[in-house]
Amino acid sequence: MDLLVHYGVSRMTIKESVDKRRTFAIISHPDAGKTTVTEKLLLMGNAIQLAGTVKAKKSGRQAKSDWMALEQQRGISVTTSVMQFDYQGYVVNLLDTPGHEDFSEDTYRTLTAVDSAVMVIDGARGVEPRTRKLVEICRMRDTPIVTLVNKLDRECMDSLDMLSHIEDELQVECIPISWPIGSGRSLRGLYRLDTDALKIYEHGHGSTTYEYPQIQGLDSPEAKKLLGADYAESAETIELLKGAGHVADHQEYLEGRQTPVFFGSALQNFGITDLMDVFVDKAPSPLERETDNGMVSPYSDTFSGFVFKIQANMDPQHRDRIAFLRVCSGAYRKGMKMRHVRLDRDIKIADAVTFMAGDRARVEEAYAGDIIGLHNHGTIRIGDTFSEGEKIQFKGIPNFAPELFKRVRAKNPLHAKRLQTGIKQLSEEGVTQVFNKLSSNEVILGAIGQLQFDLVAFRLENEYGAECSYEPCNIHTVRWVNSDDTMLLQEFCARTQSQLARDGGDHLALLATSRPNLQLIQERWPEISFTPSREHASVVTR
Ligand code: G4P
């Protein structure tokens, strides 16, 4: 039966629900202020009572999971969390991305699950390397970006220079929406170019949702009085921006070529509401998504979604694994049946969870753009599609070839089994990639960054009770192997067996010892495809 009829829901309800959703991630270089902005958004969305909860968690006082201890040791954030809150009638889903560059794969996958991004830039430092990298990733999918130039309460770069710096560094047109009058000690206020309102800065309101006083009209006597000797210069710059700047074009923003720019201080909670008000109005609602069988509309009646992240033991009180599923169409309702497309099996989901500022609640219903957590008992992998029976597979959730390799073994041979289980689960979570060699029982781990190995060792010991040791191995790179010609593939496997392995998803992979070694094999086997990335949940080649 049609789900909507079954639940007595009208078609409008799905459309209205989807149109009210905004699903985004904050991208920034470490220390630019992502956590502080997140905290202020949650405060504004009434998801937390007092600013400080997110930070407290970061510093460990509210550590929610075992491996946060590692984060504490290193002072980094390696996990992705999801938070949902209401803002002015919109349902906002904020996906946090790991702060450390070693976890770029995880970040990439998170960015496949959002419809837009907010980029936070340190007002004194400008565009930093990690910001540049994240913008490149956003560009791969034309993800629209809104920019916040943060830390206005400190001495910042000249604002006009900042705009041209962003344009030069990121090849995007800047459309200023709010404009600072001064910075640091001489910060007087923020002027909205679109509404002609001047917000007056007062120090010391950072931990509340204080409404800063406003003056309407830059040419009003009150504004002139407030700005005093600074008035003429500010008015001239603003005039210049209005006259000579780029013409704002919503479509250009939606396609990632223009970025609306806001200035503010997350710490003082100044200018963040301006950003958020425009963001919910202009940012795209959930977009249609590509599958192997065409595009899926978020307004479609039938439920579908894909898994972009798996996280284990998020809470020591619930020692389980949660698969994060982005709903792409239709509605999830508690107790519904879903088809696990890769396994071609129906499963009844009664207890999907949602995430509010780190805490979980049971979801009653969810629509496109929402992220729901499915309890995973080892059958769900990153990239898996769930539907209401349709045989579709969402695209664009790749696994990249790792750049670092290590042979792993249990320090205590009696713990070999535990090690195996742990590695299998960690690779399903995307913490590392695993390659089981065909010619021996050697297990090779692949990573993008060194820290991933440390995280794996830490978690193997703490969660699976298996201490591991790493040994160097002579692997330069990996390529996934594919061919429609089974005979040829068999011959290839027989000849190159010592260099072949199966990855965590049981896909055939070539472990090349050097670039020339890879070239030689590619030249010898021109009919076989060797790819540097593979889509998750893709078909297994035998
Ligand atoms: P991140 O998540 O992007 O890594 O940055 P985070 O929010 O943790 O901020 C990094 C540092 O910058 C923090 O200081 C934070 O208080 C500060 N900060 C963030 N936004 C602003 C702002 O608008 N103005 C000013 N002046 N500082 C800001 P910290 O000293 O490292 O941490 P803490 O001791 O303050 O918690």
XYZ file of C-alpha atoms and ligand atoms in Angstrom:
578
model
C 0.000 0.000 0.000
C 1.115 3.548 -0.640
C 2.836 4.751 2.504
C 1.035 8.069 2.531
C -2.383 6.514 2.186
C -1.447 4.037 4.878
C -0.616 6.805 7.297
C -3.307 9.175 6.068
C -0.747 11.785 5.083
C -1.383 14.176 2.219
C 1.136 14.755 -0.553
C 1.517 18.372 0.592
C 2.819 17.224 3.929
C 5.877 15.639 2.395
C 6.552 18.651 0.191
C 6.042 21.092 3.051
C 8.239 19.055 5.335
C 11.009 18.814 2.758
C 10.873 22.526 1.916
C 11.405 23.375 5.566
C 14.572 21.325 5.879
C 18.128 22.631 5.662
C 20.923 20.096 5.884
C 24.429 21.505 6.020
C 27.957 21.168 7.361
C 30.349 23.762 8.730
C 33.707 23.701 7.007
C 36.769 25.444 8.373
C 40.410 25.198 9.260
C 40.996 24.060 12.880
C 40.640 26.955 15.343
C 38.686 29.231 13.007
C 35.685 28.821 15.315
C 33.565 25.948 14.002
C 32.789 24.567 17.459
C 31.936 28.021 18.783
C 29.602 28.705 15.841
C 27.962 25.288 16.321
C 27.419 26.062 19.962
C 25.761 29.387 19.154
C 23.501 27.800 16.540
C 22.370 25.204 19.049
C 21.784 27.940 21.577
C 19.644 29.845 19.084
C 17.791 26.665 18.194
C 17.127 26.013 21.891
C 18.919 22.689 21.575
C 21.187 23.638 24.469
C 20.490 25.942 27.396
C 23.797 27.711 27.802
C 26.727 28.167 25.494
C 29.546 25.920 26.617
C 28.001 22.483 26.222
C 29.691 21.710 22.943
C 33.009 23.027 24.146
C 32.710 21.102 27.364
C 32.226 17.997 25.298
C 35.221 18.854 23.183
C 37.404 19.249 26.231
C 36.207 15.915 27.541
C 34.001 16.907 30.420
C 31.037 15.328 28.679
C 32.899 12.763 26.648
C 30.309 10.560 25.015
C 32.418 7.818 23.603
C 35.484 5.826 24.439
C 37.659 7.105 21.668
C 36.987 10.670 22.641
C 39.791 9.955 25.087
C 42.063 9.829 22.055
C 40.627 13.092 20.849
C 41.399 14.570 24.235
C 44.973 13.282 24.159
C 45.522 14.825 20.754
C 43.275 17.837 21.151
C 41.476 17.048 17.923
C 38.035 16.091 16.823
C 37.850 12.884 14.840
C 34.197 11.991 14.931
C 31.321 13.283 12.913
C 28.222 14.112 14.806
C 24.804 15.127 13.630
C 22.571 17.614 15.323
C 18.988 18.566 14.550
C 17.303 21.709 15.820
C 14.489 24.086 14.909
C 15.217 27.586 13.735
C 12.383 29.971 12.875
C 10.103 27.238 11.660
C 12.840 25.398 9.762
C 14.223 22.004 10.709
C 17.987 22.362 10.574
C 20.280 19.350 10.327
C 23.873 20.238 11.103
C 26.499 17.647 10.278
C 29.794 18.222 12.012
C 32.921 17.240 10.144
C 36.115 15.947 11.740
C 38.629 18.688 12.318
C 41.791 16.809 11.474
C 43.081 16.505 7.949
C 43.837 12.799 8.373
C 40.145 12.175 8.310
C 39.485 13.687 4.947
C 37.706 10.564 3.685
C 35.217 10.749 6.504
C 34.739 14.441 5.866
C 34.251 13.788 2.186
C 31.528 11.272 2.901
C 29.813 13.678 5.278
C 29.832 16.333 2.587
C 28.017 13.912 0.253
C 25.138 13.926 2.737
C 24.584 17.712 2.922
C 22.875 20.159 0.581
C 25.010 23.167 1.462
C 27.844 24.365 3.666
C 28.810 27.258 5.903
C 32.480 28.174 5.680
C 34.030 29.779 8.760
C 37.167 31.849 8.195
C 39.352 33.403 10.872
C 39.153 37.168 10.281
C 42.856 37.656 10.941
C 44.215 34.575 9.193
C 42.038 34.411 6.117
C 41.758 31.284 3.976
C 43.874 28.465 5.441
C 44.910 25.136 3.853
C 42.158 22.960 5.254
C 39.487 25.451 4.206
C 40.903 25.402 0.706
C 40.801 21.594 0.614
C 37.227 21.444 1.910
C 36.072 24.001 -0.636
C 37.642 21.835 -3.359
C 35.594 18.906 -2.078
C 32.417 21.029 -2.043
C 33.165 22.101 -5.582
C 33.160 18.495 -6.790
C 29.425 18.473 -6.133
C 28.787 22.232 -6.662
C 27.719 22.506 -3.038
C 26.620 26.096 -2.275
C 28.606 27.848 0.454
C 27.752 30.726 2.786
C 30.804 32.400 4.348
C 31.321 33.720 7.863
C 34.375 35.841 8.553
C 34.750 35.197 12.275
C 36.519 36.740 15.290
C 35.486 40.293 14.523
C 36.006 41.143 18.186
C 39.736 40.770 17.491
C 41.868 42.807 15.119
C 41.016 41.493 11.645
C 42.261 41.916 8.110
C 40.759 44.943 6.314
C 37.305 43.758 5.171
C 37.710 44.797 1.528
C 41.078 43.028 1.442
C 39.415 39.984 3.001
C 36.847 39.804 0.205
C 39.447 39.979 -2.546
C 41.616 37.474 -0.647
C 38.691 34.983 -0.525
C 37.934 35.581 -4.206
C 41.562 35.036 -5.225
C 42.128 32.006 -3.021
C 38.863 30.194 -3.681
C 37.804 31.422 -7.103
C 34.348 32.387 -5.948
C 32.486 35.725 -6.126
C 31.863 37.276 -2.703
C 28.517 38.954 -2.019
C 28.766 40.765 1.326
C 25.466 40.757 3.218
C 26.678 42.150 6.525
C 29.527 44.629 6.774
C 31.617 45.386 9.855
C 32.233 48.869 11.137
C 35.640 48.412 12.752
C 37.100 45.315 14.347
C 38.782 44.364 17.610
C 38.682 47.198 20.121
C 37.218 49.588 17.586
C 34.329 47.289 16.599
C 31.227 49.491 16.498
C 28.680 47.418 14.705
C 27.516 45.419 11.723
C 25.638 46.957 8.849
C 23.231 44.877 6.770
C 23.588 45.830 3.128
C 20.276 44.183 2.276
C 18.092 45.720 5.020
C 19.914 49.003 5.752
C 19.968 48.149 9.478
C 22.930 48.818 11.751
C 23.428 46.456 14.675
C 25.314 48.021 17.560
C 28.083 45.985 19.177
C 28.222 45.630 22.942
C 30.751 43.444 24.652
C 29.903 40.497 26.912
C 26.767 38.810 25.563
C 28.403 35.703 24.144
C 26.720 33.021 26.201
C 23.139 34.138 25.679
C 20.783 34.834 22.800
C 21.023 38.572 23.395
C 19.312 40.834 20.888
C 21.785 43.563 20.043
C 20.178 47.014 19.589
C 19.659 48.183 16.020
C 19.380 51.458 14.167
C 17.382 51.579 10.949
C 19.042 53.508 8.116
C 22.730 54.248 7.695
C 21.944 57.874 6.936
C 19.798 58.293 10.052
C 20.937 60.847 12.667
C 21.327 57.970 15.196
C 23.744 56.105 12.925
C 25.735 59.273 12.247
C 25.912 59.973 15.955
C 26.986 56.423 16.790
C 29.715 56.253 14.189
C 30.923 59.820 14.739
C 34.289 60.396 13.081
C 34.155 56.928 11.427
C 30.905 57.689 9.657
C 32.213 59.236 6.444
C 34.696 56.455 5.693
C 32.230 53.652 6.501
C 29.470 55.243 4.424
C 31.874 55.626 1.502
C 32.983 51.975 1.608
C 29.388 50.776 1.845
C 28.427 53.012 -1.072
C 31.279 51.489 -3.056
C 30.162 47.952 -2.204
C 26.588 48.675 -3.207
C 27.587 50.319 -6.460
C 30.604 48.392 -7.648
C 30.223 44.912 -6.149
C 28.989 41.816 -7.964
C 25.270 41.585 -8.527
C 23.830 38.968 -6.178
C 22.274 36.097 -8.075
C 20.601 33.328 -6.112
C 21.189 30.778 -8.852
C 24.917 31.598 -8.863
C 24.976 30.852 -5.138
C 23.029 27.616 -5.592
C 25.570 26.499 -8.179
C 28.522 27.367 -5.949
C 29.893 30.334 -7.931
C 28.856 33.065 -5.504
C 29.115 33.051 -1.738
C 27.086 35.390 0.493
C 29.537 36.749 3.086
C 28.766 37.590 6.717
C 31.061 39.052 9.324
C 30.704 38.360 13.017
C 32.058 37.094 16.277
C 30.921 33.626 17.257
C 32.420 34.073 20.690
C 30.312 37.177 21.331
C 27.326 35.709 19.461
C 27.378 38.827 17.303
C 26.267 38.585 13.674
C 25.428 34.869 13.847
C 21.651 35.411 13.768
C 22.120 37.538 10.623
C 23.877 34.627 8.981
C 21.319 32.102 10.135
C 18.286 34.197 9.124
C 19.562 34.534 5.571
C 20.854 30.983 5.523
C 17.495 29.335 6.247
C 15.860 31.597 3.683
C 18.359 31.124 0.841
C 20.073 27.768 1.348
C 18.647 24.931 -0.723
C 16.120 22.556 0.767
C 16.971 18.873 0.199
C 18.016 18.293 -3.393
C 17.321 15.454 -5.749
C 19.945 12.703 -5.705
C 21.506 10.524 -8.352
C 21.105 6.754 -8.382
C 22.101 4.055 -10.852
C 18.493 4.256 -12.038
C 18.056 7.999 -12.520
C 17.406 10.916 -10.176
C 15.301 10.567 -7.029
C 13.166 13.553 -6.061
C 13.006 14.463 -2.353
C 9.257 14.904 -2.833
C 8.725 11.352 -4.028
C 6.232 9.362 -1.929
C 8.462 6.401 -1.463
C 11.194 6.319 1.106
C 14.863 6.061 0.146
C 18.206 6.958 1.673
C 21.878 6.043 1.872
C 24.370 5.358 4.629
C 27.314 7.761 4.722
C 28.806 6.918 8.058
C 28.985 4.155 10.610
C 30.055 4.861 14.124
C 30.618 2.368 16.892
C 30.079 2.654 20.594
C 28.938 6.253 20.421
C 27.831 6.035 23.963
C 29.390 3.612 26.444
C 25.867 2.998 27.772
C 24.760 1.722 24.363
C 27.605 -0.466 23.157
C 26.389 -0.651 19.621
C 27.039 0.628 16.158
C 24.948 3.255 14.493
C 24.679 3.649 10.734
C 23.939 7.262 9.760
C 21.414 7.310 6.938
C 20.558 10.408 4.952
C 16.894 10.298 3.969
C 16.625 11.225 0.266
C 12.904 10.835 -0.442
C 9.565 9.927 1.043
C 9.041 9.596 4.767
C 10.502 7.367 7.424
C 7.950 6.367 10.004
C 8.599 4.335 13.080
C 7.995 0.663 12.510
C 8.160 0.806 8.724
C 9.720 -1.875 6.569
C 12.743 -0.965 4.457
C 14.532 -2.860 1.743
C 18.265 -3.271 2.313
C 19.025 -3.084 -1.398
C 22.519 -4.669 -1.390
C 21.270 -7.674 0.578
C 17.908 -7.623 -1.217
C 16.200 -8.129 2.110
C 13.349 -6.339 3.907
C 13.974 -5.224 7.439
C 11.611 -3.674 9.947
C 13.018 -0.568 11.587
C 11.336 0.197 14.860
C 13.999 2.067 16.687
C 15.833 4.497 14.410
C 17.363 7.322 16.406
C 17.817 11.000 15.828
C 20.515 13.213 17.270
C 20.058 16.325 19.319
C 23.251 18.022 20.482
C 24.893 14.671 21.009
C 21.946 13.003 22.720
C 19.737 10.498 21.029
C 15.989 10.378 20.780
C 13.802 7.869 19.002
C 12.577 9.136 15.635
C 8.870 9.031 14.935
C 9.180 10.352 11.395
C 11.840 11.759 9.125
C 11.905 13.356 5.681
C 14.430 14.065 2.959
C 17.388 15.905 4.414
C 17.078 14.316 7.852
C 19.702 11.970 9.196
C 18.496 8.940 11.081
C 20.596 6.445 12.973
C 19.984 2.755 12.334
C 21.198 0.156 14.783
C 23.688 -1.898 12.891
C 24.382 -5.474 13.769
C 27.075 -5.937 11.174
C 24.906 -5.978 8.052
C 25.119 -2.312 7.075
C 28.057 -0.798 5.216
C 28.927 2.705 4.115
C 27.202 3.469 0.816
C 24.309 1.042 1.390
C 20.967 2.155 -0.006
C 17.656 1.588 1.775
C 14.371 1.909 -0.096
C 10.760 0.880 -0.011
C 11.404 -1.963 -2.385
C 12.940 -0.104 -5.315
C 16.186 -1.569 -6.618
C 18.241 1.594 -6.672
C 21.743 2.436 -5.555
C 22.726 6.012 -4.656
C 25.872 7.201 -6.368
C 28.767 9.378 -5.386
C 29.969 7.872 -2.107
C 33.457 6.798 -3.103
C 36.213 4.942 -1.336
C 39.555 6.533 -2.190
C 42.797 4.627 -2.650
C 44.732 4.875 0.616
C 48.189 6.407 0.552
C 49.764 4.712 3.584
C 49.925 0.978 4.239
C 50.890 -1.174 7.214
C 50.809 -4.871 7.935
C 48.877 -5.511 11.132
C 48.946 -8.423 13.547
C 47.816 -9.233 17.074
C 50.553 -8.856 19.677
C 49.108 -11.872 21.443
C 48.402 -14.650 18.900
C 45.487 -15.797 21.065
C 43.758 -12.506 20.273
C 43.965 -12.949 16.504
C 40.238 -13.574 16.223
C 39.332 -10.441 18.188
C 41.705 -8.458 16.036
C 40.031 -9.783 12.913
C 36.558 -8.864 14.178
C 37.735 -5.416 15.232
C 39.423 -4.656 11.940
C 36.416 -5.834 9.979
C 34.104 -3.577 11.953
C 36.450 -0.598 11.875
C 36.816 -0.904 8.120
C 33.030 -1.024 7.744
C 32.914 2.213 9.694
C 35.418 3.715 7.285
C 38.021 4.292 10.031
C 40.581 2.398 7.943
C 40.595 0.272 4.818
C 41.535 -3.381 5.085
C 43.090 -5.636 2.459
C 43.246 -9.400 2.995
C 45.933 -10.831 0.744
C 44.905 -13.739 -1.472
C 48.219 -15.574 -1.315
C 48.736 -15.503 2.460
C 46.841 -14.608 5.596
C 48.546 -11.248 5.815
C 46.258 -8.348 6.668
C 47.173 -4.910 5.342
C 45.633 -1.679 6.595
C 45.380 1.325 4.311
C 44.911 4.927 5.418
C 45.032 8.469 4.120
C 46.738 9.815 7.235
C 48.996 8.411 9.942
C 46.517 9.251 12.680
C 44.088 6.666 11.344
C 46.558 3.910 12.316
C 46.807 5.312 15.842
C 43.030 5.464 16.102
C 42.692 1.859 14.914
C 45.308 0.627 17.425
C 43.625 2.592 20.209
C 40.176 1.261 19.426
C 41.326 -2.330 18.861
C 42.802 -2.335 22.329
C 40.020 -0.438 24.094
C 36.954 -1.834 22.389
C 38.000 -5.279 21.229
C 40.694 -6.170 23.787
C 43.277 -6.854 21.084
C 46.600 -5.054 21.139
C 48.074 -4.849 17.684
C 51.482 -4.233 16.186
C 52.225 -2.644 12.847
C 54.992 -3.532 10.431
C 56.035 -1.665 7.336
C 55.115 -3.242 4.033
C 56.195 -2.695 0.508
C 53.006 -1.251 -0.976
C 52.900 2.007 -2.866
C 49.283 2.206 -3.904
C 46.117 0.234 -4.485
C 43.850 -0.068 -7.509
C 40.458 -1.737 -7.636
C 40.341 -4.366 -10.351
C 37.387 -4.906 -12.670
C 36.549 -6.654 -15.889
C 33.440 -8.035 -17.558
C 35.553 -10.838 -19.032
C 35.544 -13.521 -16.319
C 38.065 -15.764 -18.093
C 40.493 -12.894 -18.433
C 40.001 -11.950 -14.795
C 40.710 -15.507 -13.707
C 43.897 -15.550 -15.721
C 44.919 -12.198 -14.281
C 44.266 -13.474 -10.742
C 46.319 -16.610 -11.336
C 49.301 -14.643 -12.709
C 49.368 -11.806 -10.188
C 48.007 -13.562 -7.131
C 50.844 -12.519 -4.840
C 49.861 -8.874 -5.337
C 46.117 -9.275 -4.998
C 43.826 -8.819 -2.040
C 40.158 -8.492 -1.179
C 39.103 -5.314 0.583
C 36.611 -5.020 3.443
C 33.730 -5.017 0.965
C 35.140 -8.174 -0.711
C 36.269 -6.265 -3.805
C 39.334 -7.361 -5.696
C 42.282 -5.005 -5.328
C 45.795 -4.844 -6.708
C 48.510 -3.850 -4.228
C 51.200 -2.221 -6.347
C 54.724 -1.983 -4.947
C 55.671 1.119 -6.919
C 54.447 3.405 -9.649
C 56.471 1.539 -12.353
C 55.089 -1.754 -11.027
C 51.539 -0.417 -11.454
C 52.298 0.920 -14.924
C 53.789 -2.378 -16.008
C 50.748 -4.335 -14.851
C 48.376 -1.856 -16.493
C 50.299 -2.136 -19.782
C 50.290 -5.926 -19.634
C 46.552 -6.124 -18.949
C 44.998 -3.353 -21.052
C 41.552 -5.013 -21.037
C 41.296 -4.831 -17.268
C 40.287 -1.642 -15.484
C 42.337 -0.445 -12.525
C 40.519 2.340 -10.653
C 41.916 4.591 -7.894
C 38.536 4.819 -6.159
C 35.441 2.740 -6.030
C 31.860 3.457 -5.169
C 30.821 2.013 -1.839
C 28.407 -0.867 -2.004
C 29.297 -1.498 -5.641
C 28.922 -4.931 -7.157
C 31.544 -7.475 -6.119
C 33.787 -8.803 -8.894
C 34.540 -12.495 -8.648
P 37.362 25.014 15.811
O 36.178 24.222 16.275
O 37.197 25.565 14.428
O 38.660 24.319 15.987
O 37.462 26.340 16.697
P 36.842 26.674 18.114
O 35.423 27.042 18.011
O 37.236 25.636 19.103
O 37.627 28.036 18.403
C 39.042 28.070 18.466
C 39.444 29.184 19.418
O 39.001 30.433 18.887
C 38.832 29.082 20.800
O 39.728 29.642 21.708
C 37.610 29.962 20.699
O 37.174 30.444 21.938
C 38.160 31.059 19.816
N 37.096 31.771 19.089
C 36.104 31.248 18.337
N 35.329 32.225 17.835
C 35.840 33.389 18.280
C 35.471 34.748 18.111
O 34.505 35.098 17.461
N 36.277 35.656 18.727
C 37.356 35.322 19.479
N 38.044 36.288 20.042
N 37.722 34.043 19.660
C 36.966 33.088 19.070
P 40.642 28.756 22.638
O 41.389 29.698 23.482
O 41.415 27.785 21.811
O 39.627 27.898 23.432
P 38.779 28.318 24.693
O 39.716 28.209 25.827
O 38.294 29.723 24.451
O 37.672 27.332 24.728
